[in-house]
PDB file of C-alpha atoms in Angstrom:
ATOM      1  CA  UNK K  12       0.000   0.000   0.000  1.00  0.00           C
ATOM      2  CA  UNK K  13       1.550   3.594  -1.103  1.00  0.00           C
ATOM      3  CA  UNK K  14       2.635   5.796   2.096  1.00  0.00           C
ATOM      4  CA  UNK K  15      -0.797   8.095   1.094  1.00  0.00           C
ATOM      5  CA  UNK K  16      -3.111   5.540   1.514  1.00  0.00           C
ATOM      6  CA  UNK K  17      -1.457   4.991   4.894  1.00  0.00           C
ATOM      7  CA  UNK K  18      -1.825   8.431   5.485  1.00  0.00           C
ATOM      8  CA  UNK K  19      -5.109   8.931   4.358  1.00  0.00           C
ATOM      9  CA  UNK K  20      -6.570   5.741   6.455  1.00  0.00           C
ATOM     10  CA  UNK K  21      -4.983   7.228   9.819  1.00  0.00           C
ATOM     11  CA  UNK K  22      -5.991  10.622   8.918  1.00  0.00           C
ATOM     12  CA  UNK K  23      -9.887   9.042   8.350  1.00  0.00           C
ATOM     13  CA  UNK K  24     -11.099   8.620  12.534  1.00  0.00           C
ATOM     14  CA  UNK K  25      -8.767  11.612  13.424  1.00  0.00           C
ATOM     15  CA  UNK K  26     -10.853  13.666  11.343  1.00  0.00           C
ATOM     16  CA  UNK K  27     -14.142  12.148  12.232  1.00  0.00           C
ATOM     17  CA  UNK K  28     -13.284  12.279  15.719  1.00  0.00           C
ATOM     18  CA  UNK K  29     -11.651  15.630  15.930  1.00  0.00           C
ATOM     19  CA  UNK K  30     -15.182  16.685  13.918  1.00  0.00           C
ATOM     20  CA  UNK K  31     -16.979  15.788  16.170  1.00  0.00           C
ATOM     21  CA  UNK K  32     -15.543  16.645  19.916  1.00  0.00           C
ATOM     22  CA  UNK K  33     -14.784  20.106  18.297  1.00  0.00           C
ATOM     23  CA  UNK K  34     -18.410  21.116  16.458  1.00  0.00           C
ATOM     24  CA  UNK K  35     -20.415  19.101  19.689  1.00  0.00           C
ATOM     25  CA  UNK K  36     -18.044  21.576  21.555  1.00  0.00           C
ATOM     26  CA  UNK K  37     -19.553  24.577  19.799  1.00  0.00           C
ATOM     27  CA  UNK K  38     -23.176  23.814  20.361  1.00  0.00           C
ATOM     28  CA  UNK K  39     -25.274  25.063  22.771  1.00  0.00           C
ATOM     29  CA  UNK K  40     -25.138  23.242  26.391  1.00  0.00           C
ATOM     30  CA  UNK K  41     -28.473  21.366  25.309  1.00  0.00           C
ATOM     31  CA  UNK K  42     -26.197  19.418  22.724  1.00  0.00           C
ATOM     32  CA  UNK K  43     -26.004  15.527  24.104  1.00  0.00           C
ATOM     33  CA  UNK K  44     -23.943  13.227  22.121  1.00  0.00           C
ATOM     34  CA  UNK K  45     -25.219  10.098  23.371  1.00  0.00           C
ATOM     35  CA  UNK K  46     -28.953  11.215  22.096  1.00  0.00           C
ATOM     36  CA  UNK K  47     -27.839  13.362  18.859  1.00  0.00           C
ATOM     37  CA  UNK K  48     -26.377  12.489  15.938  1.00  0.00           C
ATOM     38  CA  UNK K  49     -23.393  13.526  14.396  1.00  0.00           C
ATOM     39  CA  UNK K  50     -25.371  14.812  11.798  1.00  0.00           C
ATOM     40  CA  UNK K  51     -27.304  17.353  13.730  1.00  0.00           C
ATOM     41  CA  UNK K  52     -23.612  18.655  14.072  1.00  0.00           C
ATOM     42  CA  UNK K  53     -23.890  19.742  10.335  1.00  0.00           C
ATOM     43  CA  UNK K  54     -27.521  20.315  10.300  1.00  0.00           C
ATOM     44  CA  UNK K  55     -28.874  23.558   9.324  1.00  0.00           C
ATOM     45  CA  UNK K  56     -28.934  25.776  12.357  1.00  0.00           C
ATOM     46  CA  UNK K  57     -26.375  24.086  14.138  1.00  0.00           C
ATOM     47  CA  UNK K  58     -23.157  26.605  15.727  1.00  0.00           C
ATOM     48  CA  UNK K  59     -20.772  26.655  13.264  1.00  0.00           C
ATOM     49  CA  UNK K  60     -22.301  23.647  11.214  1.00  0.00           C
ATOM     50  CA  UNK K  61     -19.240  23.917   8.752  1.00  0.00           C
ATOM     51  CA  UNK K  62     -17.170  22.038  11.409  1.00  0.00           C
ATOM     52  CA  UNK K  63     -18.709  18.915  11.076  1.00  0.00           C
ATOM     53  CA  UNK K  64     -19.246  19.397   6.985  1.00  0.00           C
ATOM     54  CA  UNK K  65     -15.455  19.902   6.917  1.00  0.00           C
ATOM     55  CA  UNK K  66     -14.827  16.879   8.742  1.00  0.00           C
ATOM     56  CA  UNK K  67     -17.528  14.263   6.702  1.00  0.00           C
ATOM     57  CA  UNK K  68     -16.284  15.613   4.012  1.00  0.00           C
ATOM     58  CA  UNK K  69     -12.726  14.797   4.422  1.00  0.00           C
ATOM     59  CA  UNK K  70     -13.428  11.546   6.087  1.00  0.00           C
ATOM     60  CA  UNK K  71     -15.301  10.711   2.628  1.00  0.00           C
ATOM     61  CA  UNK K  72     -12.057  12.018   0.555  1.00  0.00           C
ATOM     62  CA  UNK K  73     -10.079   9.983   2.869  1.00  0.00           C
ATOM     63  CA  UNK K  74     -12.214   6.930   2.448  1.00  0.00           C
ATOM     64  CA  UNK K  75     -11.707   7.169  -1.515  1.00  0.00           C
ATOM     65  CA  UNK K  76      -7.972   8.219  -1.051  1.00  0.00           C
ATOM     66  CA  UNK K  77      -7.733   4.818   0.835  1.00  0.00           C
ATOM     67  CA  UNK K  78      -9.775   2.734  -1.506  1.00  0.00           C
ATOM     68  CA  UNK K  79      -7.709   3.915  -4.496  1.00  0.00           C
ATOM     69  CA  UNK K  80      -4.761   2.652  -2.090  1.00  0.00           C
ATOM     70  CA  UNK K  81      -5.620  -0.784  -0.880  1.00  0.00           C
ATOM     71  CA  UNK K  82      -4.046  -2.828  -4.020  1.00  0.00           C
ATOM     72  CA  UNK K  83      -3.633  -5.701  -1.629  1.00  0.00           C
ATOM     73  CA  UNK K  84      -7.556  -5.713  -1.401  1.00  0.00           C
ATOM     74  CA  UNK K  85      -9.847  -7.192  -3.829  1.00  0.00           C
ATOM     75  CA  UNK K  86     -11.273  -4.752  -6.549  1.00  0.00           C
ATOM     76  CA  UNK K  87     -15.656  -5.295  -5.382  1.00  0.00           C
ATOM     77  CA  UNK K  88     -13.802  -4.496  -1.402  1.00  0.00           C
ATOM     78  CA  UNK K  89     -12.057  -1.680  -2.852  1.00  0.00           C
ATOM     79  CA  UNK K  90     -14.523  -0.157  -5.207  1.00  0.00           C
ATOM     80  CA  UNK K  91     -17.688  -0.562  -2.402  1.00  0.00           C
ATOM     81  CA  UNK K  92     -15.038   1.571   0.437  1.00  0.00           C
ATOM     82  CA  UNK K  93     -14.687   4.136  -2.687  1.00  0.00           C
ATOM     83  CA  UNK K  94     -18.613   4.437  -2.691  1.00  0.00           C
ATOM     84  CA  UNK K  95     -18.655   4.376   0.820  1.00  0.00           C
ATOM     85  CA  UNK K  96     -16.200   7.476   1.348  1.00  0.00           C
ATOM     86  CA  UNK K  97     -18.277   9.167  -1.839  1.00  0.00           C
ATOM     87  CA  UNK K  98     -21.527   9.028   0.055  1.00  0.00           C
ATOM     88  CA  UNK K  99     -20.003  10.572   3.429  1.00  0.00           C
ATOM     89  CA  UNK K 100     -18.774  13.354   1.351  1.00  0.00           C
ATOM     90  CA  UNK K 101     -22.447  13.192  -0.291  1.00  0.00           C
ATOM     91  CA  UNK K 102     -23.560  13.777   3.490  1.00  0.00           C
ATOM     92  CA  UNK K 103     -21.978  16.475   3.777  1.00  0.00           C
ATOM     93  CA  UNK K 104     -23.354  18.312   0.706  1.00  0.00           C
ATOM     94  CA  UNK K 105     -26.900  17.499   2.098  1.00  0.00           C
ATOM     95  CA  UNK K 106     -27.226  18.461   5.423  1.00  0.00           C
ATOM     96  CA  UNK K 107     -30.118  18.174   7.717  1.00  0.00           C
ATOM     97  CA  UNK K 108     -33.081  20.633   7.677  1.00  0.00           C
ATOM     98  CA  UNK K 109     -33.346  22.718  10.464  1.00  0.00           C
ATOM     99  CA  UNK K 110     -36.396  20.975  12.465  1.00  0.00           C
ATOM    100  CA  UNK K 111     -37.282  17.524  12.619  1.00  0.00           C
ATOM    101  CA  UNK K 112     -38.238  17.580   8.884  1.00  0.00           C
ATOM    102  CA  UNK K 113     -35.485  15.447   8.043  1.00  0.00           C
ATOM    103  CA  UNK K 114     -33.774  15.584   4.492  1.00  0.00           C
ATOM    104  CA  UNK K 115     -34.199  12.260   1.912  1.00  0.00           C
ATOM    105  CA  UNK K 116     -31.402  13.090   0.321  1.00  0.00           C
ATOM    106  CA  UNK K 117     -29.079  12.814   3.389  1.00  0.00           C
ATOM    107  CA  UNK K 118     -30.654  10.082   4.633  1.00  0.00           C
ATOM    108  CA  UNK K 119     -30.441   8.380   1.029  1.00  0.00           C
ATOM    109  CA  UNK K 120     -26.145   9.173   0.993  1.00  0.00           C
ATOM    110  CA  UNK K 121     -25.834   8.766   5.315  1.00  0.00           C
ATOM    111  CA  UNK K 122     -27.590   4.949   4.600  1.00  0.00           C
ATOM    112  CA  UNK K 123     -25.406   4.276   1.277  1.00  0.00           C
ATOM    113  CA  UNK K 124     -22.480   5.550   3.071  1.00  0.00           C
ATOM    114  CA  UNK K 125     -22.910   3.470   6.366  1.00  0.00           C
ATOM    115  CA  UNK K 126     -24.198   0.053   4.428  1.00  0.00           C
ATOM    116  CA  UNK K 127     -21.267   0.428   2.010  1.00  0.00           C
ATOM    117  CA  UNK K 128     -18.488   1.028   5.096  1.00  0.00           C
ATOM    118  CA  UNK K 129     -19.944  -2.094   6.994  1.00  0.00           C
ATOM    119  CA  UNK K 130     -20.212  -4.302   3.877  1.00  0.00           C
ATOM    120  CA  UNK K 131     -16.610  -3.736   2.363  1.00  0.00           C
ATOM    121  CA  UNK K 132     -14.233  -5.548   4.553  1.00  0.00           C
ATOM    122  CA  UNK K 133     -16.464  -8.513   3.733  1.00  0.00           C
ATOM    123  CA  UNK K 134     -16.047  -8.192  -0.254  1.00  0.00           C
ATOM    124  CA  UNK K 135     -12.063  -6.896   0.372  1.00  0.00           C
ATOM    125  CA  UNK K 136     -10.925 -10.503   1.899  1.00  0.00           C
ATOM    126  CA  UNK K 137      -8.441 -12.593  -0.241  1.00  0.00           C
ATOM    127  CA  UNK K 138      -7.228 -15.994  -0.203  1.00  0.00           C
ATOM    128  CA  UNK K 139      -3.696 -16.985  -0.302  1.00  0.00           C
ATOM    129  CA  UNK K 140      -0.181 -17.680   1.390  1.00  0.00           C
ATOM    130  CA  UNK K 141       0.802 -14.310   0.889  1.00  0.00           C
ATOM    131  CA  UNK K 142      -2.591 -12.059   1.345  1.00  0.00           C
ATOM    132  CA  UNK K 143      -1.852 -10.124   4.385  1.00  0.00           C
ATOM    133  CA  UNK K 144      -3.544 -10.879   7.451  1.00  0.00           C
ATOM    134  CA  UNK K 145      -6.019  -7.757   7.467  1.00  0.00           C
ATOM    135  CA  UNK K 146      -7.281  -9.304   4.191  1.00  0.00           C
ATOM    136  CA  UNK K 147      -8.197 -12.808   5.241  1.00  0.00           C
ATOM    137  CA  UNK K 148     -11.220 -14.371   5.366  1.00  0.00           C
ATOM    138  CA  UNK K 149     -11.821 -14.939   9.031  1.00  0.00           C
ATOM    139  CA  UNK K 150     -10.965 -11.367   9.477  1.00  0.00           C
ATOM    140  CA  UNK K 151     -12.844  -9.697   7.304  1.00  0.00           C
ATOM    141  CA  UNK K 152     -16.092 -11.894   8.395  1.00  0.00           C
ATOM    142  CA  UNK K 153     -15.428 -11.159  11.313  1.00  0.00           C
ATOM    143  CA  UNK K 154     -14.831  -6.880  10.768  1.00  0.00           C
ATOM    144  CA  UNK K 155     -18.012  -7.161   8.523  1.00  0.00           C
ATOM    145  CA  UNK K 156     -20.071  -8.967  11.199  1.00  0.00           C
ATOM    146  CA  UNK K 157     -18.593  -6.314  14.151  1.00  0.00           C
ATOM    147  CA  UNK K 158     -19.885  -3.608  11.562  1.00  0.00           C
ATOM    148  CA  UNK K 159     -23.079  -5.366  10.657  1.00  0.00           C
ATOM    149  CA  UNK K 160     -23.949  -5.789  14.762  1.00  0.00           C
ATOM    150  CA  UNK K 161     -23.410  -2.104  15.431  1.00  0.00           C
ATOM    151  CA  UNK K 162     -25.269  -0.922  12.335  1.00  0.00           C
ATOM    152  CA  UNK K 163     -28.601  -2.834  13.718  1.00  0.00           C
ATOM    153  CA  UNK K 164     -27.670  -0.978  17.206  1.00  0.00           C
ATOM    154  CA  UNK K 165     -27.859   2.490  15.473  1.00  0.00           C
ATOM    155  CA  UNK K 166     -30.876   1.864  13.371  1.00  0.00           C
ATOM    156  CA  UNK K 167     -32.669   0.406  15.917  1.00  0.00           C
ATOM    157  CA  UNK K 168     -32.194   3.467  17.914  1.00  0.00           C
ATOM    158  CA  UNK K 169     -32.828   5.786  14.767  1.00  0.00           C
ATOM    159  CA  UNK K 170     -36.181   4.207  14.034  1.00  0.00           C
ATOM    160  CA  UNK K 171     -37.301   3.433  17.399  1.00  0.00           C
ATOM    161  CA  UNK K 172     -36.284   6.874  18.791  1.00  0.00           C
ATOM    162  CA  UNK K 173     -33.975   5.399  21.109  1.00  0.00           C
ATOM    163  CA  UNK K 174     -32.484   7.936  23.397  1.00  0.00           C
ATOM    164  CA  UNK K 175     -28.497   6.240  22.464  1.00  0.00           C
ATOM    165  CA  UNK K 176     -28.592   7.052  18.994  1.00  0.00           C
ATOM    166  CA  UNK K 177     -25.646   9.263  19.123  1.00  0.00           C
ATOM    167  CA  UNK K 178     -23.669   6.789  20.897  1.00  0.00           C
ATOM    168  CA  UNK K 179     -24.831   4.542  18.478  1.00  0.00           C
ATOM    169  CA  UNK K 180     -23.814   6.040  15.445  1.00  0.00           C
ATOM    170  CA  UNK K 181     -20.106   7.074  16.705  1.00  0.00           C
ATOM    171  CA  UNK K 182     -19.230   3.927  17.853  1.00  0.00           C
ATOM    172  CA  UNK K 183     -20.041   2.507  14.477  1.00  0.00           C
TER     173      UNK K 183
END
């Protein structure tokens, strides 16, 4: 893997992360990030909403950066975590509505974007002597299955109104 996909794959949670803490930091004091999402950090009316656009954005370049990257990966593995990265930077561009109106097309990118990153581990794995150990099959079930649990957990609490949706969504 070329030194900028290593980059770009450590720079990915960093950014997400850093997002995050920073805009949540912003908001008013009736901000709770175990309840709200990390998109109601880039909603419309949000403090300083461009935070949390900057970062999904760049988590989504990243995401491509390290798809273009992975050449140890297999192509459907590397071309789903190029869709996947797309979509969060597709997020971005469509924000929440101010309200609880909701927007279809961020919730059409947000549910690309999160299906896509849970799925592509799963269709990355490899077989062989040499296939690094990241790339396996037992690994990649096992990523995709990690993913795939914690993806339930958040929409679960998204459709049921569950009061750990935040925490939800930033653990997966």
């Amino acid at each position: 893997v070329p030194w900028w996909g290593l980059v770009s794959s450590a720079v990915a949670p960093v950014l997400l992360v850093g997002g995050w803490t920073v805009a949540a930091g912003l908001q008013p004091a009736s901000f709770n990030p175990v309840a709200d999402t990390i998109s109601s950090l880039a909603a419309e009316g949000a403090a300083d909403r461009w935070v949390m656009t900057l970062a999904l954005a760049g988590v989504g370049a990243c995401h491509v950066i390290t798809g273009l990257a992975l050449r140890p990966a297999a192509s459907a593995g590397r071309l789903i975590l190029i869709i996947g990265g797309a979509a969060t930077a597709l997020v971005a561009a469509f924000p929440e509505t101010a309200g609880d109106g909701g927007s279809l097309p961020h919730t059409v990118w947000a549910t690309l974007g999160f299906v896509a990153l849970t799925a592509w581990p799963l269709a990355a794995r490899r077989r062989g002597a040499l296939v690094p150990a990241g790339l396996r099959p037992g690994v990649c079930a096992g990523a995709a299955g990690v993913l795939l649990g914690l993806l339930v957990w958040f929409g679960a609490e998204l459709i049921g109104g569950g009061l750990q949706v935040g925490l939800a969504e930033r653990v997966l």
